[in-house]
XYZ file of C-alpha atoms in Angstrom:
684
model
C -34.973 35.960 -4.331
C -35.427 38.277 -1.115
C -32.740 39.424 1.138
C -31.667 36.719 3.404
C -29.587 36.773 6.754
C -26.091 35.269 6.544
C -27.411 32.161 8.737
C -30.253 31.633 6.183
C -27.955 31.660 3.299
C -25.929 29.001 5.194
C -28.916 27.059 5.960
C -29.609 27.096 2.015
C -26.222 25.963 1.419
C -26.705 23.002 3.659
C -30.255 22.241 1.956
C -28.378 22.381 -1.573
C -25.788 19.940 -0.282
C -28.382 17.552 1.306
C -30.519 17.402 -1.788
C -27.387 17.173 -3.959
C -28.736 20.649 -5.944
C -25.840 22.252 -7.151
C -28.093 24.846 -8.889
C -29.763 25.772 -5.473
C -26.025 25.877 -4.066
C -24.996 28.233 -6.928
C -27.922 30.571 -6.316
C -27.178 30.991 -2.799
C -23.685 31.709 -3.460
C -24.683 34.549 -6.138
C -27.266 35.904 -3.319
C -24.024 36.238 -0.791
C -21.899 37.910 -3.697
C -24.895 40.294 -4.275
C -25.807 41.087 -0.670
C -22.629 40.851 1.600
C -19.375 42.598 1.403
C -16.116 41.038 0.367
C -14.708 38.985 1.652
C -17.368 36.640 2.642
C -17.412 35.645 6.456
C -15.336 32.984 7.260
C -18.183 30.712 8.397
C -19.813 31.236 4.984
C -16.720 30.207 3.117
C -16.437 27.174 4.885
C -20.299 26.319 4.053
C -19.410 26.959 0.104
C -16.007 24.888 0.262
C -17.768 21.865 2.002
C -20.725 21.899 -0.482
C -18.909 22.621 -3.702
C -16.113 19.748 -2.679
C -18.915 17.251 -1.952
C -21.033 18.196 -5.066
C -17.686 17.181 -6.877
C -17.144 20.804 -8.260
C -13.504 20.882 -7.070
C -12.631 23.970 -9.035
C -15.068 26.360 -7.447
C -14.331 24.710 -4.036
C -10.477 25.694 -4.578
C -11.642 29.136 -5.914
C -13.472 30.113 -2.932
C -11.084 28.696 -0.533
C -8.429 30.888 -2.251
C -10.569 34.041 -2.115
C -10.915 33.379 1.661
C -8.229 35.392 3.366
C -8.744 33.715 6.729
C -8.551 29.789 5.886
C -8.662 27.705 8.851
C -8.519 24.018 9.594
C -12.111 23.764 9.052
C -11.673 25.308 5.712
C -9.145 22.906 4.509
C -10.747 19.794 6.138
C -13.873 20.422 4.046
C -12.112 20.408 0.746
C -9.799 17.404 1.914
C -13.137 15.194 2.728
C -14.759 16.215 -0.383
C -11.890 15.208 -2.204
C -11.654 11.992 -0.649
C -15.488 11.466 -0.659
C -15.447 11.894 -4.547
C -12.382 9.527 -5.118
C -9.756 12.568 -5.815
C -7.432 11.104 -3.204
C -4.344 12.472 -5.099
C -5.948 15.880 -4.867
C -6.677 15.111 -0.989
C -3.143 14.618 -0.303
C -2.023 17.661 -2.461
C -4.453 19.715 -0.465
C -3.398 18.346 3.076
C 0.213 19.096 1.896
C -1.024 22.790 1.168
C -2.585 23.303 4.328
C 0.511 22.317 6.338
C 2.761 24.847 4.173
C 0.425 27.307 5.587
C 1.072 26.369 9.454
C -2.489 25.214 9.590
C -2.496 22.247 11.930
C -4.649 19.094 10.925
C -7.488 18.102 13.535
C -9.064 14.989 14.431
C -11.435 15.133 11.279
C -8.555 16.123 8.946
C -6.226 12.875 9.766
C -8.937 10.177 9.002
C -9.204 11.787 5.771
C -5.535 12.105 4.967
C -4.925 8.515 5.982
C -8.028 7.436 3.667
C -6.218 9.136 0.688
C -3.060 7.276 1.455
C -4.349 4.006 1.835
C -6.752 4.121 -1.460
C -3.305 5.273 -3.418
C -1.261 2.379 -1.855
C 1.324 4.982 -0.710
C 2.826 3.424 2.641
C 5.392 6.107 2.666
C 3.101 8.993 2.939
C 0.859 7.306 5.482
C 3.860 6.968 7.716
C 4.483 10.496 7.307
C 0.693 11.312 8.126
C 1.234 8.832 11.095
C 4.028 10.974 12.254
C 2.203 14.009 12.006
C -0.867 12.639 14.130
C 1.605 11.303 16.981
C 3.234 14.988 16.799
C 0.065 16.655 16.865
C -1.114 14.194 19.820
C -4.160 13.171 17.830
C -2.987 9.347 17.297
C -4.763 8.445 20.674
C -8.219 9.782 19.252
C -10.142 6.599 18.277
C -11.076 7.738 14.820
C -7.554 9.012 14.093
C -5.919 5.392 15.532
C -8.610 3.536 13.564
C -7.914 5.360 10.250
C -4.088 4.919 10.566
C -4.912 1.112 11.322
C -6.852 0.883 8.279
C -4.236 2.857 6.097
C -1.429 0.047 7.218
C -3.705 -2.923 6.459
C -4.720 -1.345 3.060
C -0.878 -0.752 2.064
C 0.097 -4.201 3.180
C 2.019 -3.214 6.282
C 0.708 -5.987 8.682
C 3.410 -5.457 11.381
C 2.632 -1.733 11.655
C -1.024 -2.138 11.667
C -0.723 -4.697 14.195
C 1.267 -2.316 16.384
C -1.282 0.529 15.960
C -4.200 -1.665 17.053
C -2.307 -3.256 20.200
C -1.272 0.387 21.040
C -4.988 2.010 20.658
C -5.958 2.915 24.171
C -9.572 2.853 23.161
C -11.220 0.826 20.270
C -14.426 1.379 19.077
C -16.974 -0.766 16.950
C -15.285 0.663 13.974
C -11.945 -0.344 14.882
C -12.679 -4.091 15.453
C -14.772 -4.092 12.082
C -11.961 -2.800 10.240
C -9.476 -5.290 11.987
C -11.952 -8.138 10.788
C -12.847 -6.777 7.138
C -9.008 -6.160 6.370
C -7.834 -9.545 7.678
C -10.346 -11.152 5.321
C -9.097 -8.938 2.509
C -5.815 -9.879 3.221
C -6.396 -13.447 2.828
C -6.216 -14.008 6.874
C -9.768 -15.229 7.596
C -8.727 -17.248 10.619
C -7.286 -14.109 12.161
C -10.878 -12.483 11.814
C -12.572 -15.291 13.345
C -10.213 -14.945 16.489
C -10.812 -11.261 16.697
C -14.582 -11.756 16.456
C -14.146 -13.954 19.545
C -11.934 -11.599 21.374
C -14.085 -8.535 20.229
C -17.225 -10.683 22.130
C -15.218 -11.469 25.237
C -14.435 -7.943 25.538
C -17.937 -7.183 25.921
C -18.432 -5.698 22.535
C -21.737 -5.464 20.858
C -21.367 -6.340 16.956
C -23.324 -4.658 14.319
C -24.370 -5.847 10.816
C -20.940 -4.899 9.400
C -19.271 -7.342 12.022
C -21.644 -9.996 11.234
C -20.972 -9.839 7.332
C -17.108 -9.756 8.005
C -17.541 -12.564 10.149
C -19.382 -14.572 7.428
C -17.017 -13.409 4.724
C -14.283 -15.313 6.908
C -16.492 -18.508 7.361
C -17.072 -18.648 3.631
C -13.307 -18.349 2.717
C -12.401 -21.241 5.145
C -15.823 -23.142 3.830
C -16.621 -23.474 7.386
C -20.091 -24.196 7.169
C -20.528 -25.249 10.908
C -19.199 -21.926 12.197
C -21.327 -20.099 9.992
C -24.503 -21.677 10.782
C -23.725 -21.014 14.601
C -23.342 -17.224 13.510
C -26.476 -17.675 11.819
C -28.139 -18.491 15.245
C -26.445 -16.129 17.012
C -27.654 -13.486 14.497
C -31.202 -14.356 15.354
C -30.608 -14.194 18.878
C -29.205 -10.596 18.882
C -32.110 -9.397 16.780
C -30.502 -9.002 13.595
C -32.805 -11.545 11.848
C -34.598 -8.721 10.051
C -31.278 -6.801 9.087
C -31.366 -7.188 5.130
C -27.608 -6.691 5.029
C -26.946 -9.469 7.170
C -29.412 -11.920 5.746
C -27.587 -10.926 2.306
C -24.315 -12.254 3.716
C -25.938 -15.085 4.883
C -27.318 -15.920 1.322
C -23.638 -15.298 0.092
C -22.288 -17.436 2.947
C -24.267 -20.511 2.120
C -23.744 -20.458 -1.579
C -20.209 -20.357 -1.435
C -20.464 -23.189 0.943
C -22.779 -25.169 -1.598
C -26.060 -24.924 0.483
C -27.829 -23.313 -2.365
C -31.084 -24.429 -0.756
C -30.318 -22.441 2.560
C -29.622 -19.683 0.549
C -32.673 -19.520 -0.984
C -34.461 -20.189 2.270
C -33.020 -17.142 3.919
C -34.024 -15.044 0.719
C -37.358 -15.955 1.171
C -37.367 -14.653 4.973
C -36.306 -11.166 3.849
C -39.503 -8.861 3.975
C -37.934 -5.937 1.704
C -35.596 -7.386 -0.708
C -32.961 -4.929 -2.290
C -30.667 -5.480 -5.381
C -28.158 -6.976 -3.543
C -30.504 -9.425 -2.225
C -31.266 -10.582 -5.793
C -27.918 -10.476 -6.933
C -26.295 -12.526 -4.057
C -28.820 -15.183 -4.878
C -28.082 -15.096 -8.265
C -24.573 -15.307 -7.916
C -25.164 -18.355 -5.549
C -26.988 -20.359 -8.022
C -24.261 -19.603 -10.628
C -21.723 -20.958 -8.224
C -23.450 -24.219 -7.639
C -24.335 -25.010 -11.129
C -27.954 -23.901 -10.702
C -28.016 -21.878 -14.217
C -31.469 -22.596 -15.161
C -32.506 -21.373 -11.597
C -30.257 -18.061 -11.884
C -31.903 -17.240 -15.473
C -35.462 -17.672 -13.886
C -34.488 -15.385 -10.686
C -33.234 -12.999 -12.975
C -36.485 -12.918 -14.918
C -38.205 -12.658 -11.026
C -36.122 -9.712 -10.257
C -36.879 -7.814 -13.420
C -40.715 -8.515 -13.148
C -40.528 -7.134 -9.546
C -38.888 -3.863 -10.979
C -35.404 -4.754 -9.777
C -32.848 -2.634 -11.741
C -30.117 -4.594 -13.354
C -26.877 -3.930 -11.794
C -23.247 -4.654 -13.432
C -22.762 -7.433 -10.818
C -26.195 -8.984 -11.430
C -25.819 -8.737 -15.269
C -22.429 -10.508 -15.109
C -23.704 -12.976 -13.032
C -26.727 -13.771 -15.577
C -24.448 -13.790 -18.414
C -22.102 -16.370 -16.532
C -24.910 -18.744 -16.154
C -25.893 -18.352 -19.928
C -22.491 -19.301 -20.893
C -22.808 -22.476 -18.735
C -26.011 -23.353 -20.656
C -24.705 -22.285 -23.900
C -27.956 -20.461 -23.818
C -26.807 -17.868 -26.666
C -30.665 -16.303 -27.264
C -31.036 -15.851 -23.467
C -27.518 -14.376 -23.475
C -28.481 -11.646 -26.329
C -31.674 -10.737 -24.346
C -29.299 -10.117 -21.234
C -26.968 -8.127 -23.592
C -30.011 -5.937 -24.734
C -30.585 -5.598 -20.855
C -27.197 -4.286 -20.133
C -27.131 -1.851 -22.963
C -30.752 -0.428 -21.722
C -29.397 0.141 -18.393
C -26.364 1.590 -19.306
C -24.046 -0.941 -17.793
C -22.721 -2.608 -21.003
C -19.358 -0.499 -20.950
C -18.461 -1.973 -17.302
C -15.394 -3.797 -17.131
C -17.107 -6.972 -15.592
C -20.070 -6.996 -17.757
C -17.947 -6.481 -20.988
C -15.702 -9.295 -19.801
C -18.738 -11.748 -19.053
C -20.182 -10.892 -22.603
C -16.878 -11.795 -24.243
C -16.915 -14.915 -22.047
C -20.680 -15.854 -23.017
C -20.342 -15.339 -26.604
C -17.114 -17.318 -26.944
C -18.754 -20.267 -24.853
C -22.063 -20.258 -26.665
C -20.111 -20.409 -30.066
C -20.457 -17.224 -31.751
C -16.959 -16.241 -31.703
C -17.741 -13.113 -34.067
C -19.983 -11.658 -31.406
C -17.255 -12.358 -28.872
C -14.812 -10.180 -30.976
C -17.501 -7.668 -31.076
C -17.954 -7.252 -27.531
C -14.058 -7.564 -26.864
C -13.453 -4.713 -29.352
C -15.888 -2.530 -28.106
C -14.793 -2.796 -24.544
C -13.210 1.068 -23.328
C -10.550 -0.602 -21.168
C -9.946 -4.247 -20.691
C -8.257 -6.407 -17.837
C -6.741 -9.734 -17.645
C -10.013 -11.611 -17.389
C -11.369 -9.835 -20.650
C -8.130 -10.976 -22.412
C -8.319 -14.343 -20.904
C -12.109 -14.613 -22.019
C -11.115 -13.814 -25.676
C -8.177 -16.304 -25.827
C -10.331 -19.003 -24.029
C -13.039 -18.141 -26.739
C -10.547 -18.747 -29.647
C -9.217 -22.017 -27.869
C -12.982 -23.387 -27.665
C -13.580 -22.927 -31.103
C -10.045 -24.523 -32.258
C -8.807 -21.099 -33.817
C -5.292 -21.737 -32.319
C -3.468 -19.181 -34.493
C -5.788 -16.336 -33.747
C -5.691 -17.542 -29.900
C -1.779 -17.197 -30.219
C -1.930 -13.985 -31.978
C -4.284 -12.445 -29.449
C -1.681 -13.879 -26.676
C 1.053 -12.204 -28.426
C -0.785 -8.920 -28.676
C -1.953 -8.770 -24.832
C 1.817 -9.123 -23.875
C 3.497 -6.567 -26.372
C 4.394 -3.058 -24.856
C 1.332 -1.466 -26.037
C -0.869 -3.372 -23.797
C 1.658 -4.842 -21.481
C -0.852 -7.376 -19.659
C 0.785 -10.179 -17.487
C -0.337 -13.542 -18.489
C -1.446 -15.653 -15.215
C -2.135 -19.194 -14.794
C -5.499 -19.386 -16.640
C -4.123 -17.543 -19.659
C -1.551 -20.584 -20.181
C -4.074 -23.005 -19.851
C -6.352 -21.270 -22.430
C -3.314 -21.089 -24.982
C -1.922 -24.605 -24.464
C -5.638 -25.800 -24.876
C -5.567 -23.989 -28.168
C -2.765 -25.572 -29.192
C -4.245 -28.880 -27.995
C -7.314 -28.437 -30.270
C -5.434 -27.530 -33.428
C -2.598 -30.013 -33.127
C 0.229 -27.505 -32.908
C 2.295 -29.958 -30.954
C 5.812 -28.392 -31.270
C 4.323 -24.580 -30.558
C 2.528 -26.097 -27.477
C 5.609 -27.662 -26.134
C 7.652 -24.334 -26.378
C 5.030 -22.649 -24.498
C 4.655 -25.064 -21.952
C 8.772 -25.291 -21.442
C 9.137 -21.496 -21.198
C 6.305 -21.037 -18.677
C 8.499 -20.602 -15.777
C 11.562 -18.813 -17.529
C 9.515 -16.382 -19.618
C 6.223 -15.651 -17.463
C 6.887 -16.697 -13.878
C 4.279 -19.263 -13.937
C 4.876 -22.747 -12.202
C 3.013 -25.091 -14.155
C 0.223 -26.890 -12.664
C -1.966 -29.742 -12.929
C -3.960 -28.335 -15.819
C -0.833 -27.347 -17.812
C 0.188 -30.901 -17.432
C -3.285 -32.022 -18.543
C -3.187 -29.763 -21.389
C 0.404 -31.401 -22.670
C -0.986 -34.720 -22.085
C -3.875 -33.753 -24.235
C -1.582 -32.050 -27.149
C 0.398 -35.024 -27.366
C -2.271 -37.821 -27.289
C -4.556 -35.701 -29.805
C -1.716 -35.702 -32.158
C -1.271 -39.614 -31.843
C 1.518 -39.695 -29.606
C -0.223 -41.605 -26.872
C 3.041 -43.366 -25.811
C 5.013 -40.308 -25.692
C 2.084 -38.631 -23.389
C 2.349 -41.610 -20.998
C 5.841 -41.173 -21.013
C 5.353 -37.608 -19.899
C 3.289 -38.563 -17.153
C 5.622 -40.828 -15.824
C 8.559 -37.920 -15.421
C 6.026 -35.134 -14.207
C 7.225 -33.655 -10.912
C 3.606 -33.802 -9.612
C 0.975 -36.337 -8.890
C -0.993 -36.960 -11.841
C -4.855 -35.906 -11.354
C -7.955 -37.126 -12.777
C -7.643 -34.685 -15.652
C -4.316 -35.714 -16.541
C -5.211 -39.792 -16.502
C -8.872 -38.682 -18.381
C -6.557 -36.862 -21.102
C -4.304 -40.099 -21.583
C -7.702 -42.417 -21.691
C -9.367 -40.192 -24.218
C -6.447 -40.274 -26.550
C -6.316 -44.197 -26.089
C -9.923 -44.341 -26.922
C -9.413 -42.237 -29.916
C -6.392 -44.371 -31.099
C -7.427 -47.556 -29.955
C -4.555 -47.943 -27.493
C -6.583 -50.423 -25.487
C -3.879 -51.856 -23.251
C -2.647 -48.450 -22.178
C -6.046 -46.875 -21.878
C -6.648 -50.049 -19.516
C -3.773 -48.566 -17.513
C -4.998 -45.044 -17.831
C -8.741 -46.485 -16.472
C -7.162 -48.071 -13.457
C -5.541 -44.962 -12.325
C -8.942 -43.145 -12.773
C -10.784 -45.825 -11.009
C -8.438 -45.343 -7.867
C -8.696 -41.773 -7.630
C -12.405 -41.573 -8.784
C -14.159 -44.677 -8.204
C -17.566 -43.843 -8.614
C -17.325 -41.826 -11.598
C -19.075 -43.739 -14.317
C -17.720 -41.856 -16.985
C -14.246 -43.624 -17.180
C -15.929 -47.183 -16.975
C -17.944 -46.025 -19.902
C -15.186 -44.660 -21.881
C -13.079 -48.014 -20.890
C -16.197 -49.991 -22.279
C -16.670 -48.167 -25.318
C -12.977 -48.568 -26.445
C -13.044 -52.290 -25.929
C -16.446 -52.200 -27.937
C -14.921 -50.241 -30.795
C -12.060 -52.726 -30.818
C -14.259 -55.418 -31.173
C -13.515 -56.814 -27.547
C -17.016 -57.476 -26.458
C -16.329 -59.752 -23.645
C -14.182 -57.067 -22.065
C -16.467 -54.486 -22.722
C -19.128 -56.573 -20.925
C -17.181 -57.284 -18.253
C -16.428 -53.532 -17.494
C -20.147 -52.852 -17.480
C -20.673 -55.791 -15.318
C -18.167 -54.482 -12.780
C -19.940 -50.999 -12.846
C -23.347 -52.795 -11.925
C -21.617 -54.803 -9.216
C -20.367 -51.737 -7.457
C -23.725 -49.956 -7.829
C -22.170 -47.392 -10.563
C -24.953 -45.951 -13.034
C -23.827 -44.682 -16.345
C -25.168 -41.002 -16.724
C -27.844 -40.739 -19.538
C -26.710 -38.884 -22.975
C -28.782 -35.850 -23.766
C -28.616 -33.716 -26.558
C -30.793 -30.313 -26.372
C -31.729 -27.524 -28.883
C -33.402 -23.937 -27.728
C -35.953 -22.747 -30.092
C -38.448 -19.748 -29.366
C -37.599 -19.542 -25.702
C -38.232 -23.100 -25.352
C -35.539 -25.830 -24.724
C -36.230 -29.208 -26.397
C -34.147 -32.179 -24.783
C -33.566 -35.404 -26.686
C -31.891 -39.103 -25.287
C -30.903 -41.729 -28.055
C -33.831 -43.571 -29.753
C -35.958 -40.764 -28.112
C -39.689 -40.883 -29.608
C -41.455 -39.017 -27.098
C -41.460 -35.480 -28.703
C -44.633 -34.081 -29.951
C -43.497 -33.836 -33.723
C -41.734 -37.182 -33.374
C -43.495 -38.181 -36.694
C -41.965 -35.325 -38.453
C -38.638 -35.958 -36.857
C -38.508 -39.580 -37.874
C -39.544 -38.782 -41.391
C -36.479 -36.190 -41.586
C -34.059 -38.859 -40.278
C -35.293 -41.067 -42.775
C -34.854 -38.441 -45.478
C -31.417 -37.498 -44.319
C -30.354 -40.980 -44.296
C -31.638 -41.933 -47.889
C -29.999 -38.731 -49.110
C -26.500 -39.364 -47.122
C -26.402 -42.943 -48.760
C -26.992 -41.527 -51.864
C -24.236 -39.029 -51.689
C -21.782 -42.132 -50.731
C -22.246 -41.649 -46.804
C -21.135 -44.900 -44.925
C -22.139 -45.000 -41.045
C -18.994 -45.800 -38.873
C -20.468 -48.829 -36.902
C -17.492 -48.886 -34.626
C -19.502 -46.735 -32.117
C -22.233 -49.323 -32.022
C -21.332 -50.168 -28.329
C -23.168 -53.660 -28.490
C -22.280 -56.821 -30.247
C -24.940 -56.694 -32.813
C -25.188 -57.505 -36.579
C -23.977 -55.080 -39.263
C -27.359 -53.606 -40.058
C -28.502 -53.482 -36.368
C -25.327 -51.427 -35.754
C -26.224 -48.959 -38.443
C -29.570 -48.410 -36.768
C -27.983 -48.271 -33.395
C -25.811 -45.165 -34.290
C -28.150 -43.449 -36.590
C -30.456 -42.766 -33.642
C -28.048 -41.188 -31.289
C -29.466 -38.076 -29.244
C -27.637 -35.359 -31.275
C -28.568 -36.682 -34.604
C -32.261 -36.537 -33.400
C -31.854 -32.911 -32.194
C -30.393 -32.130 -35.801
C -33.655 -33.392 -37.334
C -35.631 -31.590 -35.032
C -33.755 -28.343 -35.776
C -33.999 -28.821 -39.421
C -37.711 -28.829 -39.368
C -38.147 -26.311 -36.959
C -35.297 -23.600 -37.652
C -36.005 -21.464 -40.854
C -33.267 -22.029 -43.641
C -30.079 -19.932 -43.151
C -30.543 -19.694 -39.339
C -27.436 -21.563 -37.727
C -28.440 -24.731 -35.700
C -26.997 -24.838 -32.218
C -27.246 -28.150 -30.567
C -25.720 -28.992 -26.957
C -24.833 -32.510 -25.705
C -23.771 -33.308 -22.068
C -21.361 -36.144 -23.277
C -18.696 -36.045 -25.926
C -20.177 -36.332 -29.548
C -19.237 -39.770 -30.843
C -17.305 -40.295 -34.111
C -20.265 -41.255 -35.970
C -22.390 -38.309 -35.236
C -19.454 -36.182 -35.942
C -18.882 -37.277 -39.618
C -22.638 -37.454 -40.254
C -23.443 -34.035 -39.236
C -20.073 -32.759 -41.416
C -21.507 -34.576 -44.318
C -25.228 -33.161 -43.577
C -23.425 -29.511 -43.377
C -22.323 -30.013 -46.924
C -25.009 -31.530 -48.380
C -27.690 -29.120 -47.014
C -25.879 -26.001 -46.844
C -26.389 -25.386 -43.271
C -24.158 -23.883 -40.362
C -24.546 -26.340 -37.556
C -22.790 -25.503 -34.056
C -22.414 -28.607 -31.766
C -21.084 -28.151 -28.100
C -20.431 -31.038 -26.240
C -18.806 -31.518 -22.694
C -15.160 -31.141 -24.321
C -15.497 -28.212 -26.773
C -17.323 -26.501 -29.870
C -17.836 -27.954 -33.438
C -18.663 -25.531 -35.827
C -19.835 -27.495 -39.078
C -20.075 -25.729 -42.274
C -19.728 -26.739 -45.966
C -18.768 -30.086 -45.097
C -16.074 -29.211 -42.587
C -15.742 -28.993 -38.892
C -13.843 -26.179 -36.893
C -11.896 -28.605 -34.691
C -10.256 -30.081 -37.998
C -11.361 -33.516 -36.787
C -9.476 -33.326 -33.362
C -12.597 -33.914 -31.885
């Protein structure tokens, strides 16, 4: 390298920083050592400290600083700013203290860095000390220093101090107003953000994209669709209609307000979409139960060359969970591995949740055990996965493990729902009641509607239907739909028709338009042979305009989803399906199987009842799976309603005589049939 002047070397160091080239920076440093006398001029040392600290080479930065005999506030601020920029907040505070020990006074660039480090570390005491120093130095009136102090108090939860700093600021810039609104939303005070936005406009402020996004987040948190729409119009009027960050905020806002169609409309207006645009729309679809659309968007994004981010991957995995689409979930898992986001905490938790909800508990365990770190969501996903599969002992063992000293993860509301659900599905009545009764004393969690519903389900599944009803009457909260629904399901299971009528009447009051409750009551009367009452319930449905939702079962084979209804003959391979059904029925009858005609829901002759239950949608889907899926591969069926008792018994029987593993996910739980047994242990 030819001889360079000190100014040229300084420019070279700046170029190394702007291009993020450590190699170029070290070469420039080496040239300084070779061509210049020691110690280096202070301005060059400052450039080097700034470069090394911001390139996240703290040891080199500190060494240069120590070799500089005339360390100034510029030198120290460069080191502190670089530490903050790279997330080394504790080091930044330490450097700030060392600077003060050398009697170097901080300036208006140093204080904001110290405030940010204090806020990020959630150290209010340290932040207050920095604030006192800023007041003493006469720097607190600087708009940037004051804004940083305000932000620090917000992040450390000191609302009163934050408000005082804001009110006493002689001048507020746009960043200050944005900080107020953003922190109000983060602190769970969205209405404060709305009021401050209005105050900002009245003061003549001109908002930017950050202002608009903060206001949209406040509208989302309050589900204020009308106010958000007004802002949308204001955004267009202010000339931000093409700003991608504002449009991304609108996509997110409309999605959270359950206006996914409007989210898509906004998405279509973006000329240059970024990965946040795609992530926001995918998340909006997932939030609005449009899982298939979310998966389609993900595939579109991949075709357009969008790199998968951790947020996008975790959102799509959630969509796969909702669809119980194991094959697609595995494909997304492979993409996550290729994109090097598999180790991300949120992606890992989503993988555990997806595999658990898709019925592959072994894959869920592998994903869980492979996580480099876990949070409460990860633990809840694994406990919930065991609960869905009916593995109560494993769910409870994992629950114990997460709360022991080696992990010390404090369970939350959701954790206890998962654990009580596991007890319910496995019939562990005593254990479930013990956990419920110790919730508040042991874990500090006040039981909610979901916990009460789990207890009703727990007692009802165990046949203690009257005790479950008595439990409801003594509850300190008003029974919800899920609580009465659990009781109605238990009454149907154990044919407690009179108590079932009571539960159904309560459900009709709470949700008169839900067809499911009417159907359950009608089916319960039909199963008890009370045909007149069953017909009367269906007539009442018809009179008030309630239509029964159709029952479907579907099975995914080779990236195609095949959907079936009861008595369905529309499939292109219908002749093969019918032949397989006939073959299965013949082999099962030879082996001693007798159809449970109590699940025929019409008053028919016995032979007609047998035929009626034989052509339920899940049996047709199973027949198709047997002809389309090679031997040895598990057959996975999903049903939008609860599997009927006859289908449950038939599939259990088929798994034994054919030696096939069959997994059925209905709207209540997973059923894993192997060797003539079901994982639900017949608590279906």
